[in-house]
XYZ file of C-alpha atoms in Angstrom:
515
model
C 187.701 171.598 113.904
C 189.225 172.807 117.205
C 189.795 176.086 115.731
C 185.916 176.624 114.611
C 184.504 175.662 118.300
C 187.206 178.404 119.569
C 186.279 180.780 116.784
C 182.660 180.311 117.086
C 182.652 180.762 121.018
C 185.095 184.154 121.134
C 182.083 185.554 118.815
C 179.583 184.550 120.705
C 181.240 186.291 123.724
C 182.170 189.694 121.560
C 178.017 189.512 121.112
C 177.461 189.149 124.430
C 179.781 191.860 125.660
C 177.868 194.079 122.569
C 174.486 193.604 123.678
C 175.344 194.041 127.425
C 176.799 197.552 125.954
C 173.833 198.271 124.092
C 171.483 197.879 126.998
C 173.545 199.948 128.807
C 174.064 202.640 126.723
C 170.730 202.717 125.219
C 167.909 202.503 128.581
C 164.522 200.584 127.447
C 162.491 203.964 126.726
C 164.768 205.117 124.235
C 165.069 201.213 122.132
C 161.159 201.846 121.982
C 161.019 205.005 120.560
C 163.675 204.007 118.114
C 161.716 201.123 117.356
C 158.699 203.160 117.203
C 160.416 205.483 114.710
C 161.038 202.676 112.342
C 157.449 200.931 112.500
C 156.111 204.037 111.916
C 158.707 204.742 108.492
C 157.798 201.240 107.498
C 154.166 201.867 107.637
C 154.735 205.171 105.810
C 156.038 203.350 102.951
C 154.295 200.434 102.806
C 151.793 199.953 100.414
C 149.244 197.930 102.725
C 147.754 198.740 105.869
C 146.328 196.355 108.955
C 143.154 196.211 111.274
C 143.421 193.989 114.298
C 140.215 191.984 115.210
C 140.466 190.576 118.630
C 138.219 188.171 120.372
C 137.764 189.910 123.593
C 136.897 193.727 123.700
C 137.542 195.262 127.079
C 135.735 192.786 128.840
C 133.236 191.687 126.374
C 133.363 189.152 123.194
C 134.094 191.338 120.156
C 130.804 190.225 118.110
C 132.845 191.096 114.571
C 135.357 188.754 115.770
C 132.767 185.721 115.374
C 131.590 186.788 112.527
C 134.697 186.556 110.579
C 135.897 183.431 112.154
C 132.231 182.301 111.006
C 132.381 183.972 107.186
C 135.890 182.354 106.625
C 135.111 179.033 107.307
C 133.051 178.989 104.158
C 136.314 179.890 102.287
C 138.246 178.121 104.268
C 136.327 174.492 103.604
C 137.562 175.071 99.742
C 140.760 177.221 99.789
C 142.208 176.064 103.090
C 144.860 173.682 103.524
C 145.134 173.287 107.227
C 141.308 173.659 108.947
C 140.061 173.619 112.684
C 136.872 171.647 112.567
C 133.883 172.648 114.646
C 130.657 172.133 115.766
C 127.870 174.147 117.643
C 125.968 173.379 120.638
C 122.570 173.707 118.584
C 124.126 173.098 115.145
C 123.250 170.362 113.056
C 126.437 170.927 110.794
C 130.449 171.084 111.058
C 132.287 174.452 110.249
C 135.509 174.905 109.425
C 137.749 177.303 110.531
C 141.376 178.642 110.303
C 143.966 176.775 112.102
C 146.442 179.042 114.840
C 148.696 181.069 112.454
C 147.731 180.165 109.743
C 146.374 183.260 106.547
C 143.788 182.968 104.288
C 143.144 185.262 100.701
C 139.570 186.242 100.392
C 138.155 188.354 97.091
C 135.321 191.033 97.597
C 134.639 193.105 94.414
C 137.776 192.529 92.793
C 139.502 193.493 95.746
C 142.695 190.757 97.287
C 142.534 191.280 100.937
C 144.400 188.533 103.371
C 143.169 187.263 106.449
C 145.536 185.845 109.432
C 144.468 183.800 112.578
C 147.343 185.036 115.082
C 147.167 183.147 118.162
C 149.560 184.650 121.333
C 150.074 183.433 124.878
C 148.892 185.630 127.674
C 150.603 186.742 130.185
C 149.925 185.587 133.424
C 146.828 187.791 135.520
C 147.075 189.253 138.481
C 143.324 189.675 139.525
C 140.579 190.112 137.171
C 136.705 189.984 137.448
C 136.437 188.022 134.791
C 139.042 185.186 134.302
C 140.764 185.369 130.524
C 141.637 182.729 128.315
C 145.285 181.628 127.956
C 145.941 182.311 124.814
C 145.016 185.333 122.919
C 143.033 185.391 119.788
C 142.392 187.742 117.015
C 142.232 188.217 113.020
C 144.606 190.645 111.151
C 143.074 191.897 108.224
C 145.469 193.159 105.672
C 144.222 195.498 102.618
C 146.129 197.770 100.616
C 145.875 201.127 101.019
C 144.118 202.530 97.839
C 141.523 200.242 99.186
C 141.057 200.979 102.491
C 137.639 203.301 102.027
C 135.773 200.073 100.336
C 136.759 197.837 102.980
C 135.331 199.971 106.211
C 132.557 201.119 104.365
C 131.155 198.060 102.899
C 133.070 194.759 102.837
C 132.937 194.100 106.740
C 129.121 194.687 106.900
C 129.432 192.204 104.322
C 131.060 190.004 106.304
C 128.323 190.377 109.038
C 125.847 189.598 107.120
C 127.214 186.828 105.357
C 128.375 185.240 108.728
C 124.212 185.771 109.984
C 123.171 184.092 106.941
C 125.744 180.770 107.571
C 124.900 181.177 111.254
C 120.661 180.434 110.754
C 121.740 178.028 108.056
C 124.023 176.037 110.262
C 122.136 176.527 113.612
C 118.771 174.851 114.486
C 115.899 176.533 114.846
C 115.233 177.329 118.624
C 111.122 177.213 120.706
C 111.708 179.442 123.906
C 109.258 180.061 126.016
C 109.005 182.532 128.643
C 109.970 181.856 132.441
C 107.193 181.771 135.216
C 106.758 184.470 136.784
C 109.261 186.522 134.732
C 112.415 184.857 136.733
C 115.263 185.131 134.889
C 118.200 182.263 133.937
C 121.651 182.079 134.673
C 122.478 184.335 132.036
C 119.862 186.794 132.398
C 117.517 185.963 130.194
C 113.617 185.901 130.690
C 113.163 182.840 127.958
C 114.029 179.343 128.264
C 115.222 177.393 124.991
C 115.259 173.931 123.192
C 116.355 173.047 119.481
C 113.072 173.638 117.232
C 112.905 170.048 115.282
C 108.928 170.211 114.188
C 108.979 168.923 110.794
C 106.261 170.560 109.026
C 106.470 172.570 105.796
C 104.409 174.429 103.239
C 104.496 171.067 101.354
C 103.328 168.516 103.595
C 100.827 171.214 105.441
C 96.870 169.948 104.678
C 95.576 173.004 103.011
C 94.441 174.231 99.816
C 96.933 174.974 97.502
C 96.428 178.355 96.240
C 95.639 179.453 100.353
C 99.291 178.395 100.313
C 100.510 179.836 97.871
C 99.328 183.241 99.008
C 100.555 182.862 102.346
C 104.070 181.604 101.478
C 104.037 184.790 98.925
C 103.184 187.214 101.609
C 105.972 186.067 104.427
C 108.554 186.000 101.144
C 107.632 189.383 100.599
C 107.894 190.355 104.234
C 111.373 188.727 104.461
C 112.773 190.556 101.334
C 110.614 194.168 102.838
C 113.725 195.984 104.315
C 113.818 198.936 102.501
C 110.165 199.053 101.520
C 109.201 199.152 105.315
C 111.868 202.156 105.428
C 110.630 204.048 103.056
C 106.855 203.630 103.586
C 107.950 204.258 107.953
C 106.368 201.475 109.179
C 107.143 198.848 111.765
C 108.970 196.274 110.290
C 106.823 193.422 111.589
C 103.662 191.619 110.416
C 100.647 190.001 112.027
C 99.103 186.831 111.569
C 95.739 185.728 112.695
C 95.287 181.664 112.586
C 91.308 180.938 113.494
C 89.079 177.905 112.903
C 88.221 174.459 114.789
C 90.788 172.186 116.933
C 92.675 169.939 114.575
C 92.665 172.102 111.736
C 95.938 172.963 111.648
C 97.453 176.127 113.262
C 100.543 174.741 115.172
C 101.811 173.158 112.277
C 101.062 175.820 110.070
C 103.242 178.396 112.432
C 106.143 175.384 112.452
C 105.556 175.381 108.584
C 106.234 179.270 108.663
C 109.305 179.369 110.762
C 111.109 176.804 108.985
C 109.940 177.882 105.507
C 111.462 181.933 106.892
C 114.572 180.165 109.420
C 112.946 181.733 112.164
C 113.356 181.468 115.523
C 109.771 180.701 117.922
C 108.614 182.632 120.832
C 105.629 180.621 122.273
C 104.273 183.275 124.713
C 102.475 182.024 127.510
C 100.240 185.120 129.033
C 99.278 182.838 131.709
C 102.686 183.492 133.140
C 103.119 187.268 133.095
C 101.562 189.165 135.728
C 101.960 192.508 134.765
C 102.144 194.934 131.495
C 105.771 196.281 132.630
C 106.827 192.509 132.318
C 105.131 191.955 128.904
C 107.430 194.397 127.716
C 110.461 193.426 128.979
C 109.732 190.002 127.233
C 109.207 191.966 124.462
C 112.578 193.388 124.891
C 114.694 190.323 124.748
C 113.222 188.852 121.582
C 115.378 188.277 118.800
C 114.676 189.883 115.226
C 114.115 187.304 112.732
C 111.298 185.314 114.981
C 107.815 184.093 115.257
C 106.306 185.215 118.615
C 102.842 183.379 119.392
C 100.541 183.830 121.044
C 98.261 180.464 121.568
C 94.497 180.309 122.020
C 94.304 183.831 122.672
C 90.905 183.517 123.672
C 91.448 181.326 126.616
C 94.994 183.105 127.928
C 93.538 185.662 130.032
C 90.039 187.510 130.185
C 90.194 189.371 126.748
C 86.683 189.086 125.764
C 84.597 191.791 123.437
C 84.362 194.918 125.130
C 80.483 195.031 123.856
C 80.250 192.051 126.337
C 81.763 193.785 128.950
C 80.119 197.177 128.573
C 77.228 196.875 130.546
C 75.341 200.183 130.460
C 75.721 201.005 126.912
C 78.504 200.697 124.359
C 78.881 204.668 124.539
C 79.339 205.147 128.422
C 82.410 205.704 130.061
C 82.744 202.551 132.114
C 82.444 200.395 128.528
C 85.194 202.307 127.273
C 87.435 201.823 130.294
C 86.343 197.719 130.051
C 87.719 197.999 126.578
C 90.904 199.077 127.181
C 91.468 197.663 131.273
C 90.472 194.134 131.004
C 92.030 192.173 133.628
C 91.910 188.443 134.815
C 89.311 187.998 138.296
C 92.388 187.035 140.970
C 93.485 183.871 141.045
C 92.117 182.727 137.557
C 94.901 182.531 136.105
C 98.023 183.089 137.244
C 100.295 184.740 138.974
C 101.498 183.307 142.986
C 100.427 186.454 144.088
C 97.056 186.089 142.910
C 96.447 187.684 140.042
C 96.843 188.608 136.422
C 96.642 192.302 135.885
C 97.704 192.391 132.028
C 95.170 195.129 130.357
C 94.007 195.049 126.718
C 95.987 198.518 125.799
C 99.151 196.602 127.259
C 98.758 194.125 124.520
C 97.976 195.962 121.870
C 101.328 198.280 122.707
C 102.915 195.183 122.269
C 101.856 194.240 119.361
C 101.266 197.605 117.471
C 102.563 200.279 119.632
C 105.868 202.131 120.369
C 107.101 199.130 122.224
C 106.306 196.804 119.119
C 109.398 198.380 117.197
C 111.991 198.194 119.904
C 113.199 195.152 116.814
C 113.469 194.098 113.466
C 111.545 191.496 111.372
C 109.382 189.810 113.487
C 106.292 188.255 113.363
C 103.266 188.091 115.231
C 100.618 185.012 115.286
C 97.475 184.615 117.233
C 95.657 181.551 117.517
C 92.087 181.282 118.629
C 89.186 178.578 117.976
C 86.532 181.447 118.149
C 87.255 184.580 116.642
C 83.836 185.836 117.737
C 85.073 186.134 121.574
C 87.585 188.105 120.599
C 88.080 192.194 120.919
C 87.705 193.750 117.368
C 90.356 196.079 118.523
C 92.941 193.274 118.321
C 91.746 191.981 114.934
C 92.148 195.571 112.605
C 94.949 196.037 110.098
C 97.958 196.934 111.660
C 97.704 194.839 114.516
C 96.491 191.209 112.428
C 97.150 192.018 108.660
C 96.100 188.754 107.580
C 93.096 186.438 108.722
C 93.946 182.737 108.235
C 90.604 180.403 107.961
C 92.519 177.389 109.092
C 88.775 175.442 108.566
C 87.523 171.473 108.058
C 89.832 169.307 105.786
C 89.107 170.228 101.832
C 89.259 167.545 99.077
C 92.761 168.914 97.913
C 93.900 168.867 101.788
C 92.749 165.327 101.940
C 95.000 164.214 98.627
C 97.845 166.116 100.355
C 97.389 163.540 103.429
C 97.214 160.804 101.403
C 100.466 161.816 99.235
C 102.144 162.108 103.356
C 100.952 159.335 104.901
C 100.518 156.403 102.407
C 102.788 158.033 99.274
C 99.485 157.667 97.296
C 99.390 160.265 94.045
C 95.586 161.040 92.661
C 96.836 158.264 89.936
C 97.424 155.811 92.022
C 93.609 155.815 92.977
C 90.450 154.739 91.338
C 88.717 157.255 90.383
C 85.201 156.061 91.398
C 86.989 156.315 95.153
C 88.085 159.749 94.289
C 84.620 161.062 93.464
C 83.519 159.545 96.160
C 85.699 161.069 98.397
C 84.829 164.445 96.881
C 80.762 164.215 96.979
C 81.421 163.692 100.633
C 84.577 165.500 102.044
C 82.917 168.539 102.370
C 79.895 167.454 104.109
C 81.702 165.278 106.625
C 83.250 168.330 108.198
C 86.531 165.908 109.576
C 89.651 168.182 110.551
C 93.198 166.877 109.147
C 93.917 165.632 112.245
C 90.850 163.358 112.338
C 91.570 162.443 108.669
C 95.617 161.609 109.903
C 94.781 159.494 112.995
C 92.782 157.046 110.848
C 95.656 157.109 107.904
C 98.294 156.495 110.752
C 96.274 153.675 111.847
C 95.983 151.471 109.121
C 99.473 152.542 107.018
C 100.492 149.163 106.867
C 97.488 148.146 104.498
C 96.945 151.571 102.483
C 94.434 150.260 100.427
C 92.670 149.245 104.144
C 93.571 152.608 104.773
C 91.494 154.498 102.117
C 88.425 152.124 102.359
C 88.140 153.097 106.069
C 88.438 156.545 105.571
C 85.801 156.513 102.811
C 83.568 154.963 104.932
C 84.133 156.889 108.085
C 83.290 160.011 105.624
C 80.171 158.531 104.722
C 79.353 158.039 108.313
C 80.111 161.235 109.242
C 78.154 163.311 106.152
C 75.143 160.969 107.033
C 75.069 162.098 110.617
C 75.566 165.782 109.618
C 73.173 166.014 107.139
C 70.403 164.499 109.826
C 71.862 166.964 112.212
C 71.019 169.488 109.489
C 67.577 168.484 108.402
C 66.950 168.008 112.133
C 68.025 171.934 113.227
C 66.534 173.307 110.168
C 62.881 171.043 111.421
C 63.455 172.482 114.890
C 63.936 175.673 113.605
C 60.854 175.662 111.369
C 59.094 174.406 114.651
C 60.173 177.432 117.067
C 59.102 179.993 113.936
C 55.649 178.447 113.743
C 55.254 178.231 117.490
C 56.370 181.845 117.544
C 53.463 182.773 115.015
C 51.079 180.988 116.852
C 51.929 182.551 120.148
C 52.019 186.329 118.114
C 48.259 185.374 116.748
C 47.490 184.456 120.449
C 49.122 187.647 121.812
C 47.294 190.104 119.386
C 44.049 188.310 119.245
C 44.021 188.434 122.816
C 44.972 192.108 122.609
C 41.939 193.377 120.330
C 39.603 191.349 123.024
C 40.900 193.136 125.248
C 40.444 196.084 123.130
C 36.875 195.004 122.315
C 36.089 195.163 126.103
C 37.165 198.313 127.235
C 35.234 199.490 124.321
C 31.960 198.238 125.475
C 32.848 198.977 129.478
C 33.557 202.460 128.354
C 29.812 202.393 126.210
C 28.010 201.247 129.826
C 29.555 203.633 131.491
C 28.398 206.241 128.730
C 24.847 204.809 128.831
C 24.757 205.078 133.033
C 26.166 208.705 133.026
C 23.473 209.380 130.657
C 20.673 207.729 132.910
C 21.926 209.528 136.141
C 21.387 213.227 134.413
């Protein structure tokens, strides 16, 4: 045993003496190069090539990166044996991921490519502007050869667009809203966020069925319109005009879009931008794939019809320049520096013009309880391409609210209730919301629930139809007044007619007298 240790230990020394030799013999530059030499006859005969991914670019996060750490973790939750588990700020779900070191065999159109997580300390920093992690991340992605052209040219966009997909599925949908005054946050940003939780949807939305039908058609058509907006060279956005009473609807129906599309919300509040340059910029940092909205766009700022604010004549030069340079009287609404000086040609830019297309798949919806007041310019095609009557509650709204808020199906009531409820639905002119605050009320007793409704219809189509009869009888009152006073006027006319004839006879008779 003596005789190994001894053995062992004179070897150990001959390799030490060797590799002291070596290094001096053979100086650092020249072990690279020969170890350059060899990687690159290894790679020469190899049959398989490799592409580096790293997490930090230079300075900034490598975006592909996160999108294959993203796309693998839905292979990795069924194929993986050793997974990272994760979980997003704003995600309502856990992802799973590849642990340090560890490879992973994906399959793209009957291609085998391999995927490994290498994981590397960093050497220390000297000085940086930014500080580094300690340990360096990246992907290796290795493909063979023969395949190299299908991987650059198609599967890695593939894996981009996969990892988008997972990334709206897994993450929340977000409400931002724009900063006051156009201040920005700590990153930069003009919009402020929270996690989008409205629960609405196309199915529990109070509105006739085949309205909804259309609509969810159109934004499914929209979504799916890539190439069709490509070929045809239009914008790809669409607008959305939402009009009609208070109550009727319109928020939920926009919450009912953007969860029905995963799309994000930009609640634009014009009341806070000050100038056109700013709207734009706003404009600028939206996100494709979003809802921006525009609330009770009659009310924001002083957008009113330009045949209002003409004046002189709707063909005059000082109506046109109304049209297209409306601004808010200073201090109406808002700005600290006392005034509002967004113009009507600012937001139609944004909506329709060059600036419009600075992204991608985005939607535009206005809001307004009187359409009247507003501009016709910001109501053509192009600008709104559909107008949404969000009006009073329908009878197949109203068996939608009963199916949400008491779980009653038309079966499950009598139909001399239902009839009822029909005859009178229409008449009573009650928005959903009216309809839901009496159903919330009384949902502990849903039979309570539907005989109080029924009769707070009745109520309400009595009182409009004596409204009615008594507009229509003060309208037949002013028209007969009005005739009267026209008899009056033109009777009093041909007397005074009648008398200038005669004075003008006299005055014949005394010329006549005088010669």
């Amino acid at each position: 045993m003596k005789e190994i240790w001894t053995t062992m230990a004179s070897m150990m020394g001959v390799w030490a003496f060797c590799q002291s030799l070596l290094h001096t013999v053979f100086p650092p530059e020249l072990r690279f190069a020969s170890l350059k030499f060899f990687h690159r006859v290894f790679s020469y005969f190899s049959s398989y090539c490799y592409y580096d991914i790293t997490e930090i670019d230079g300075v900034n996060t490598n975006e592909l990166y996160n999108a294959v750490q993203l796309y693998l973790s839905s292979s990795a939750s069924i194929s993986g044996t050793r997974l990272s588990l994760t979980r997003g700020l704003n995600s309502s779900s856990i992802t799973y991921g590849l642990s340090n070191n560890d490879r992973l065999i994906d399959s793209y159109r009957g291609v085998t490519v391999e995927w490994e997580h290498v994981v590397t300390q960093r050497q220390s920093q000297t000085f940086s502007w930014r500080p580094l992690p300690e340990e360096k991340r990246g992907f290796t992605l290795r493909v063979r050869k023969k395949n190299k052209q299908l991987v650059l040219s198609s599967y890695l966009d593939f894996v981009m667009e996969k990892a988008n997909e997972l990334r709206r599925k897994n993450q929340d949908r977000l409400l931002y809203t724009n900063s006051r005054g156009g201040s920005l946050d700590s990153r930069g940003h003009p919009w402020e966020s929270v996690p989008f939780k409205h629960p609405s949807t196309f199915d529990t939305l109070a509105m006739d069925p085949s309205k909804k039908a259309e609509i969810m058609a159109d934004l499914l058509d929209f979504a799916n319109g890539e190439s069709f907006y490509q070929k045809t060279g239009r914008a790809w956005k669409r607008g959305y005009l939402l009009y009609g009473p208070p109550g009727t609807g319109k928020s939920s129906m926009i919450a009912a879009m953007a969860n029905y599309l995963g799309y994000d919300i930009y609640d634009l509040e014009l009341t806070e931008v000050n100038t056109n340059s700013e709207l734009r910029k706003l404009l600028m940092k939206t996100s494709s794939k979003s809802i921006i909205v525009i609330e009770d766009i009659d009310c924001s700022i002083n957008l009113t019809n330009r045949n209002k604010n003409a004046g002189g004549g709707s063909g005059s030069a000082a109506a046109k320049k109304n049209s297209y340079d409306v601004a808010s009287p200073p201090g109406a609404n808002g700005g600290e520096d006392g005034g509002n000086t967004i113009t009507l040609s600012g937001l139609l830019n944004f909506t329709d013009g060059l600036w419009s297309c600075c992204g991608s798949e985005r939607i535009f919806v206005f809001t307004t309880n009187h359409i009247e007041k507003l501009d016709p310019a910001l109501l053509r095609s192009g600008r709104m391409d559909m107008h949404i009557h969000m009006s009073y509650c329908s009878f197949p709204s109203l068996k939608i609210l009963l199916k949400n808020y008491l779980g009653f199906e038309e079966s499950d009531l009598q139909k001399g209730i239902l009839e009822e409820m029909e005859r009178v639905i229409h008449v009573a002119e009650m928005t959903p919301a009216d309809i839901s605050e009496v159903l919330i009320k009384n949902r502990r007793d849903k039979n309570k629930a539907v005989d109080e409704l029924l009769e707070i219809l009745k109520i309400r189509a009595e009182k409009n139809i004596i409204k009615s009869s008594s507009r229509q009888k003060n309208a037949n009152e002013i028209e007969d007044e009005e005739q009267e006073k026209r008899a009056l006027d033109n009777l009093q006319e041909s007397c005074n007619n009648n008398k200038c004839e005669e004075k003008e006879g006299h005055n014949i008779e005394d010329d006549g007298k005088m010669q």
